[in-house]
Tab-separated table of C-alpha atoms in Angstrom:
chain	number	residue	atom	x	y	z
A	1	MET	CA	116.177	74.065	156.445
A	2	SER	CA	112.633	73.232	156.849
A	3	ARG	CA	109.797	75.835	156.197
A	4	GLY	CA	108.447	74.885	159.757
A	5	ASN	CA	111.500	76.295	161.699
A	6	TYR	CA	112.404	79.000	159.234
A	7	LEU	CA	109.927	81.068	160.672
A	8	LEU	CA	111.740	80.660	163.989
A	9	VAL	CA	115.027	82.284	163.103
A	10	PRO	CA	114.197	85.974	162.810
A	11	ALA	CA	113.233	85.826	166.425
A	12	VAL	CA	116.260	83.981	167.246
A	13	LEU	CA	118.193	86.560	165.584
A	14	ALA	CA	116.331	88.868	167.168
A	15	ALA	CA	116.799	88.118	170.627
A	16	LEU	CA	120.863	87.644	169.924
A	17	ILE	CA	120.824	91.392	168.926
A	18	LEU	CA	118.951	92.800	171.356
A	19	GLY	CA	119.787	90.739	174.387
A	20	ALA	CA	123.468	91.126	173.576
A	21	GLY	CA	123.811	92.620	177.258
A	22	GLY	CA	122.244	89.075	178.693
A	23	PRO	CA	121.601	85.603	177.846
A	24	ALA	CA	119.070	85.010	174.814
A	25	HIS	CA	116.708	82.289	174.354
A	26	ALA	CA	115.355	80.030	172.020
A	27	GLU	CA	111.776	79.139	170.944
A	28	LYS	CA	109.515	77.865	173.987
A	29	GLY	CA	109.625	74.014	174.911
A	30	PHE	CA	107.094	71.540	176.149
A	31	GLY	CA	106.133	72.321	179.515
A	32	GLY	CA	103.655	75.465	179.913
A	33	GLY	CA	104.981	79.278	179.594
A	34	THR	CA	104.669	82.117	176.402
A	35	ASP	CA	104.841	80.328	173.340
A	36	GLY	CA	108.060	81.749	171.420
A	37	GLN	CA	110.423	81.727	174.797
A	38	THR	CA	112.048	78.588	175.970
A	39	GLU	CA	111.319	77.806	179.747
A	40	GLN	CA	113.957	77.600	182.087
A	41	ARG	CA	112.494	77.000	185.609
A	42	ALA	CA	114.451	75.916	188.774
A	43	ASP	CA	112.762	73.461	191.694
A	44	THR	CA	113.677	72.728	194.874
A	45	SER	CA	112.546	69.802	196.553
A	46	ASP	CA	111.830	69.042	200.567
A	47	ASP	CA	115.449	67.221	200.485
A	48	GLY	CA	117.035	70.354	199.128
A	49	THR	CA	117.702	68.982	195.590
A	50	VAL	CA	117.836	71.635	192.766
A	51	SER	CA	116.608	70.583	189.281
A	52	VAL	CA	116.777	72.994	186.199
A	53	THR	CA	114.544	72.642	183.354
A	54	VAL	CA	115.871	73.820	180.217
A	55	GLY	CA	114.832	73.193	176.601
A	56	GLY	CA	112.652	70.149	177.160
A	57	VAL	CA	115.302	68.777	179.616
A	58	VAL	CA	115.323	68.401	183.155
A	59	PHE	CA	119.044	68.644	184.940
A	60	ASP	CA	119.828	67.593	188.551
A	61	ARG	CA	122.927	69.533	189.695
A	62	SER	CA	122.665	68.390	193.364
A	63	LYS	CA	125.985	66.516	192.899
A	64	ASN	CA	127.705	68.960	191.119
A	65	GLY	CA	130.445	70.980	192.261
A	66	GLY	CA	130.009	74.128	194.424
A	67	GLY	CA	131.978	77.254	195.502
A	68	ASP	CA	132.638	80.536	193.902
A	69	SER	CA	135.878	79.651	191.904
A	70	VAL	CA	133.719	76.665	190.021
A	71	GLY	CA	133.874	76.039	186.281
A	72	ALA	CA	132.914	74.064	183.293
A	73	LEU	CA	135.180	71.727	181.543
A	74	THR	CA	136.559	71.901	178.449
A	75	SER	CA	136.901	68.825	176.335
A	76	SER	CA	140.405	67.296	175.623
A	77	THR	CA	139.574	66.552	172.092
A	78	SER	CA	137.694	68.235	169.159
A	79	TRP	CA	134.229	66.502	170.453
A	80	SER	CA	131.451	69.286	172.121
A	81	PRO	CA	128.207	68.631	173.625
A	82	PRO	CA	124.982	68.772	171.447
A	83	PRO	CA	124.657	72.546	170.362
A	84	CYS	CA	121.145	72.151	169.642
A	85	TRP	CA	118.720	68.870	170.290
A	86	TYR	CA	115.366	67.213	169.686
A	87	ALA	CA	112.732	66.514	172.583
A	88	PRO	CA	109.048	66.350	173.324
A	89	LYS	CA	107.673	69.527	172.729
A	90	TYR	CA	104.063	69.392	172.145
A	91	THR	CA	100.912	67.639	172.872
A	92	PRO	CA	98.832	67.689	170.000
A	93	GLU	CA	96.184	69.893	171.209
A	94	GLN	CA	99.504	72.317	172.124
A	95	LEU	CA	100.731	72.168	168.351
A	96	GLN	CA	97.320	72.979	167.118
A	97	LYS	CA	97.303	76.125	169.507
A	98	TYR	CA	100.421	77.078	168.257
A	99	LEU	CA	100.647	76.580	164.570
A	100	GLU	CA	97.050	77.774	163.881
A	101	PRO	CA	97.471	81.222	164.650
A	102	ILE	CA	100.507	81.574	162.359
A	103	TRP	CA	98.532	80.227	159.572
A	104	GLU	CA	95.421	82.601	159.786
A	105	ALA	CA	98.173	85.411	159.929
A	106	GLY	CA	98.650	84.847	156.401
A	107	SER	CA	102.285	85.937	156.633
A	108	THR	CA	103.830	82.472	155.641
A	109	GLY	CA	101.634	82.437	152.294
A	110	TYR	CA	98.426	80.419	151.500
A	111	GLU	CA	100.221	77.736	149.195
A	112	TRP	CA	102.458	76.839	152.295
A	113	ASP	CA	99.503	77.126	155.010
A	114	ALA	CA	97.753	74.735	152.698
A	115	ASP	CA	100.497	72.078	152.635
A	116	GLN	CA	100.929	72.460	156.422
A	117	ARG	CA	97.262	72.132	157.251
A	118	GLU	CA	97.348	69.139	155.162
A	119	LYS	CA	100.549	67.479	156.855
A	120	TYR	CA	98.786	67.826	160.291
A	121	ASN	CA	95.436	66.942	159.163
A	122	ALA	CA	94.350	70.328	160.652
A	123	ASP	CA	91.024	70.275	159.254
A	124	ASP	CA	89.480	67.016	160.710
A	125	GLU	CA	88.638	68.114	164.343
A	126	LYS	CA	88.923	64.513	166.077
A	127	LYS	CA	92.363	63.113	164.384
A	128	GLY	CA	94.020	66.543	163.422
A	129	PHE	CA	97.560	66.794	164.905
A	130	ASN	CA	97.415	63.606	166.211
A	131	LYS	CA	94.267	64.240	168.464
A	132	ASP	CA	93.321	60.597	168.485
A	133	LYS	CA	96.718	59.734	170.021
A	134	SER	CA	96.548	62.198	173.278
A	135	GLY	CA	98.119	60.732	176.059
A	136	LYS	CA	100.126	58.556	173.695
A	137	GLY	CA	102.754	60.342	172.487
A	138	TYR	CA	104.248	63.979	171.751
A	139	TRP	CA	105.420	66.207	169.054
A	140	TRP	CA	109.370	66.585	169.036
A	141	GLY	CA	110.999	69.577	168.061
A	142	SER	CA	114.364	71.329	168.231
A	143	TYR	CA	115.764	73.410	171.422
A	144	VAL	CA	118.850	75.393	171.270
A	145	ASP	CA	122.019	75.592	173.572
A	146	LYS	CA	120.962	79.338	174.813
A	147	SER	CA	124.611	80.206	174.485
A	148	TYR	CA	124.390	79.678	170.830
A	149	PRO	CA	127.686	77.668	170.284
A	150	PRO	CA	128.590	76.533	166.476
A	151	GLY	CA	126.140	74.279	164.996
A	152	TRP	CA	123.341	75.535	167.193
A	153	ASP	CA	121.371	76.353	164.041
A	154	SER	CA	121.896	72.848	162.507
A	155	CYS	CA	118.438	71.162	164.535
A	156	ASP	CA	116.317	72.554	161.355
A	157	GLU	CA	114.025	69.109	160.959
A	158	ASP	CA	110.283	70.110	161.392
A	159	TYR	CA	108.261	68.512	164.078
A	160	PHE	CA	107.943	65.090	164.244
A	161	TRP	CA	105.676	62.774	165.974
A	162	VAL	CA	106.850	59.867	168.390
A	163	ASP	CA	104.541	57.232	170.088
A	164	LEU	CA	105.216	56.918	174.039
A	165	GLY	CA	108.022	53.741	174.085
A	166	ASP	CA	109.238	53.949	170.564
A	167	PRO	CA	112.665	55.511	170.253
A	168	PRO	CA	113.226	58.531	168.160
A	169	PRO	CA	113.603	58.047	164.429
A	170	ALA	CA	117.527	56.880	164.035
A	171	ASP	CA	118.395	59.366	161.146
A	172	ILE	CA	117.323	62.615	163.238
A	173	GLU	CA	120.520	63.628	164.682
A	174	ASN	CA	120.977	64.760	168.201
A	175	ALA	CA	117.185	63.481	169.240
A	176	VAL	CA	117.427	62.870	172.891
A	177	THR	CA	118.304	59.384	173.974
A	178	PRO	CA	120.470	58.433	176.982
A	179	GLU	CA	123.866	59.085	175.282
A	180	VAL	CA	122.457	62.586	173.466
A	181	LEU	CA	121.379	63.409	177.525
A	182	ALA	CA	124.749	62.315	178.671
A	183	GLY	CA	126.704	65.045	176.248
A	184	LEU	CA	123.963	67.569	177.748
A	185	ALA	CA	124.771	66.583	181.413
A	186	TYR	CA	128.547	67.002	180.540
A	187	ALA	CA	128.097	70.780	179.388
A	188	GLU	CA	126.248	71.367	183.171
A	189	ILE	CA	129.078	69.700	184.995
A	190	ARG	CA	130.843	72.307	186.900
A	191	VAL	CA	134.133	71.518	188.781
A	192	PRO	CA	136.336	73.465	191.804
A	193	GLY	CA	138.707	75.699	191.044
A	194	THR	CA	142.460	75.107	190.774
A	195	GLU	CA	144.694	77.233	192.649
A	196	VAL	CA	147.008	74.889	194.492
A	197	THR	CA	148.436	75.171	197.861
A	198	LEU	CA	152.050	76.156	197.845
A	199	ALA	CA	154.964	76.147	200.698
A	200	PRO	CA	156.792	78.000	200.863
A	201	ALA	CA	153.663	79.869	200.618
A	202	GLU	CA	154.135	83.543	200.433
A	203	ALA	CA	157.167	83.293	198.329
A	204	THR	CA	159.638	80.581	197.240
A	205	LYS	CA	163.300	80.741	196.820
A	206	VAL	CA	165.746	80.294	193.734
A	207	ASN	CA	166.576	76.479	193.738
A	208	LEU	CA	164.711	75.378	196.612
A	209	PRO	CA	161.868	72.932	195.681
A	210	THR	CA	158.340	74.230	196.062
A	211	TRP	CA	155.777	71.495	197.119
A	212	ALA	CA	152.271	72.037	195.845
A	213	TRP	CA	148.871	70.196	196.582
A	214	LEU	CA	145.342	70.399	196.193
A	215	ASP	CA	142.885	69.908	198.870
A	216	GLY	CA	141.695	66.377	198.688
A	217	ALA	CA	138.168	67.207	200.007
A	218	GLU	CA	137.304	69.113	197.006
A	219	PHE	CA	138.596	66.817	194.474
A	220	LYS	CA	136.104	64.083	194.407
A	221	PRO	CA	133.601	62.964	191.726
A	222	VAL	CA	131.065	65.462	190.609
A	223	SER	CA	127.760	64.793	188.320
A	224	VAL	CA	124.878	65.921	186.713
A	225	THR	CA	121.608	63.817	185.443
A	226	ALA	CA	119.865	64.913	182.287
A	227	SER	CA	116.321	63.663	182.001
A	228	VAL	CA	112.996	63.728	179.789
A	229	PRO	CA	110.907	62.927	182.618
A	230	GLU	CA	107.836	62.820	179.628
A	231	ILE	CA	109.483	59.863	178.375
A	232	ASP	CA	111.283	58.319	181.124
A	233	VAL	CA	114.569	58.879	179.719
A	234	GLU	CA	117.960	59.854	181.621
A	235	ALA	CA	121.478	59.990	181.618
A	236	THR	CA	123.902	60.605	184.230
A	237	ALA	CA	127.710	62.376	183.335
A	238	THR	CA	130.144	61.874	186.202
A	239	ALA	CA	133.332	63.162	186.187
A	240	GLU	CA	136.391	62.007	188.324
A	241	PRO	CA	139.589	63.885	188.952
A	242	VAL	CA	142.786	61.882	187.888
A	243	SER	CA	145.569	64.478	187.424
A	244	LEU	CA	147.127	67.905	187.866
A	245	ARG	CA	149.640	69.613	185.444
A	246	ILE	CA	151.727	72.056	186.757
A	247	GLU	CA	153.075	74.761	184.246
A	248	PRO	CA	155.474	77.232	186.246
A	249	GLY	CA	155.254	80.146	183.898
A	250	THR	CA	158.944	80.264	183.071
A	251	PRO	CA	161.214	78.037	180.798
A	252	ASP	CA	163.766	78.856	183.907
A	253	ALA	CA	162.339	75.833	186.126
A	254	GLU	CA	162.099	72.354	187.167
A	255	VAL	CA	158.762	70.372	187.756
A	256	TYR	CA	158.174	67.494	189.803
A	257	PRO	CA	157.503	64.976	188.311
A	258	ALA	CA	159.551	65.671	185.035
A	259	SER	CA	156.535	65.038	183.124
A	260	GLY	CA	154.669	68.190	184.813
A	261	VAL	CA	151.668	65.677	185.684
A	262	CYS	CA	150.782	64.862	189.069
A	263	GLU	CA	148.609	61.849	189.381
A	264	ILE	CA	145.706	61.740	191.979
A	265	LYS	CA	146.457	59.324	194.939
A	266	ASP	CA	144.568	58.102	197.990
A	267	GLY	CA	141.729	60.655	197.035
A	268	ARG	CA	144.382	63.628	196.947
A	269	ILE	CA	146.540	65.149	194.446
A	270	GLY	CA	150.316	66.068	195.749
A	271	GLU	CA	151.311	65.673	199.523
A	272	PRO	CA	151.111	68.601	201.835
A	273	TYR	CA	154.400	70.108	203.048
A	274	ALA	CA	155.691	68.830	206.407
A	275	LYS	CA	158.532	70.396	208.595
A	276	GLY	CA	161.532	68.904	208.029
A	277	LYS	CA	161.254	68.354	204.256
A	278	ALA	CA	162.693	71.355	202.756
A	279	ASN	CA	165.375	70.016	200.971
A	280	ASP	CA	163.009	66.623	199.828
A	281	THR	CA	162.061	66.382	196.301
A	282	PRO	CA	158.067	66.704	196.547
A	283	PRO	CA	156.174	64.407	194.461
A	284	CYS	CA	154.377	67.342	192.989
A	285	GLY	CA	155.861	70.581	192.860
A	286	VAL	CA	158.303	73.055	190.872
A	287	LYS	CA	161.838	74.316	191.593
A	288	TYR	CA	162.452	77.696	190.041
A	289	LEU	CA	165.849	78.743	188.659
A	290	ARG	CA	165.910	82.450	188.821
A	291	SER	CA	164.118	85.084	190.551
A	292	SER	CA	160.857	86.902	189.550
A	293	GLY	CA	162.705	90.175	190.077
A	294	ASP	CA	159.854	92.545	190.910
A	295	GLY	CA	157.267	90.870	189.241
A	296	THR	CA	155.851	86.991	189.414
A	297	PHE	CA	155.572	84.009	187.550
A	298	PRO	CA	152.444	83.192	185.967
A	299	LEU	CA	152.044	79.396	187.327
A	300	ARG	CA	149.111	77.606	185.797
A	301	ALA	CA	147.556	74.494	187.550
A	302	THR	CA	145.068	72.199	185.077
A	303	VAL	CA	143.352	69.174	186.658
A	304	THR	CA	142.221	66.648	184.020
A	305	TRP	CA	138.936	64.831	184.944
A	306	GLU	CA	137.695	61.588	183.525
A	307	ILE	CA	134.130	61.634	182.248
A	308	HIS	CA	131.665	58.515	182.175
A	309	TRP	CA	128.246	58.113	181.685
A	310	THR	CA	125.363	55.958	182.449
A	311	GLY	CA	121.984	55.579	181.360
A	312	GLY	CA	118.393	54.688	182.948
A	313	ASP	CA	118.484	51.938	180.905
A	314	GLY	CA	122.078	50.689	181.726
A	315	ALA	CA	123.711	51.845	178.816
A	316	GLY	CA	126.758	53.609	179.272
A	317	GLY	CA	130.486	54.300	178.515
A	318	ASP	CA	133.158	56.721	178.369
A	319	LEU	CA	133.187	60.920	177.202
A	320	PRO	CA	136.274	63.175	176.274
A	321	ASP	CA	138.413	63.865	179.051
A	322	GLY	CA	137.726	67.431	180.481
A	323	THR	CA	140.175	69.843	181.962
A	324	PHE	CA	140.035	73.061	184.026
A	325	GLY	CA	142.801	75.234	185.287
A	326	ALA	CA	143.744	78.552	186.481
A	327	THR	CA	146.656	80.811	186.778
A	328	GLN	CA	148.319	81.989	190.065
A	329	ASP	CA	151.025	84.500	190.713
A	330	VAL	CA	154.209	83.314	192.334
A	331	VAL	CA	157.047	85.606	193.676
A	332	VAL	CA	160.539	83.613	193.606
A	333	GLN	CA	162.887	85.717	195.372
A	334	GLU	CA	166.790	84.845	195.527
A	335	ILE	CA	168.349	83.471	198.382
A	336	GLN	CA	170.253	86.349	200.799
A	337	ALA	CA	173.364	85.045	202.116
A	338	VAL	CA	175.151	87.065	205.102
A	339	ASN	CA	178.839	87.531	205.185
A	340	ARG	CA	180.612	87.943	208.360
């Protein structure tokens, strides 16, 4: 870990310990606020579009999923969104204002302070900290996902300069590019809950097909756009529902189709039950082979979402599928026969 970022770790750990009851924050990013804290700002435009600035990245969530039961996607593979990243952090004047008090405090040692002053050419009033390039680029630094996932501390490169119009150094992993922004946007996607509608609704019967479906109006594509306006880079990650997996919560059951995976068709998953179809085989559903007794069976419904991304530069591609599911209790009763 570089000495420049080493100083930040105690503050982060302190935030984790002292702020265990709420979200912790990483070091402040570009765009104002108090040094030492990541700025998070929400803005609402005249048309109602909500954007949130976190860690130097602006997230447009206006086309995201909504409602009380929304949730984040879980990747279907071992891939995960970037736990930390590099983005524009300081203008030359801002970096000078941030670093010089640290050096003057003397807590980091004379030798290291001297090396740092030399690195940033701090003694040159006109060119120090690249002040001769003001308005032509930024000092980039690291930002951390506020949930501190595994790998949050892997972005330990010291501040580096990037001219406007130039890409970040290729050897620095997770320096924001359209693809990195797409991964960050993926983490911000929220999709609707997956409580399926069942028929019969109150309680189903043993050996009676139970129809299952999801409201097609809710299951439509959602997207989040991540951007860094200072360098005019952006990417949009879009999630589209493709299938529903039914797990009945007991081995004593049959699912429809036999794979347990109901494909989306004509914008909906499954088919609403209609009168007269009680003995028909549902395109999506379950048949329980025994009663749940005095309890219930935990039916789990999980929707798979395909994710693709497009960048402002025309680039694009696929990201791993994401899943989001929920469990609901199902009462299964024996069919009562009347003997005369």
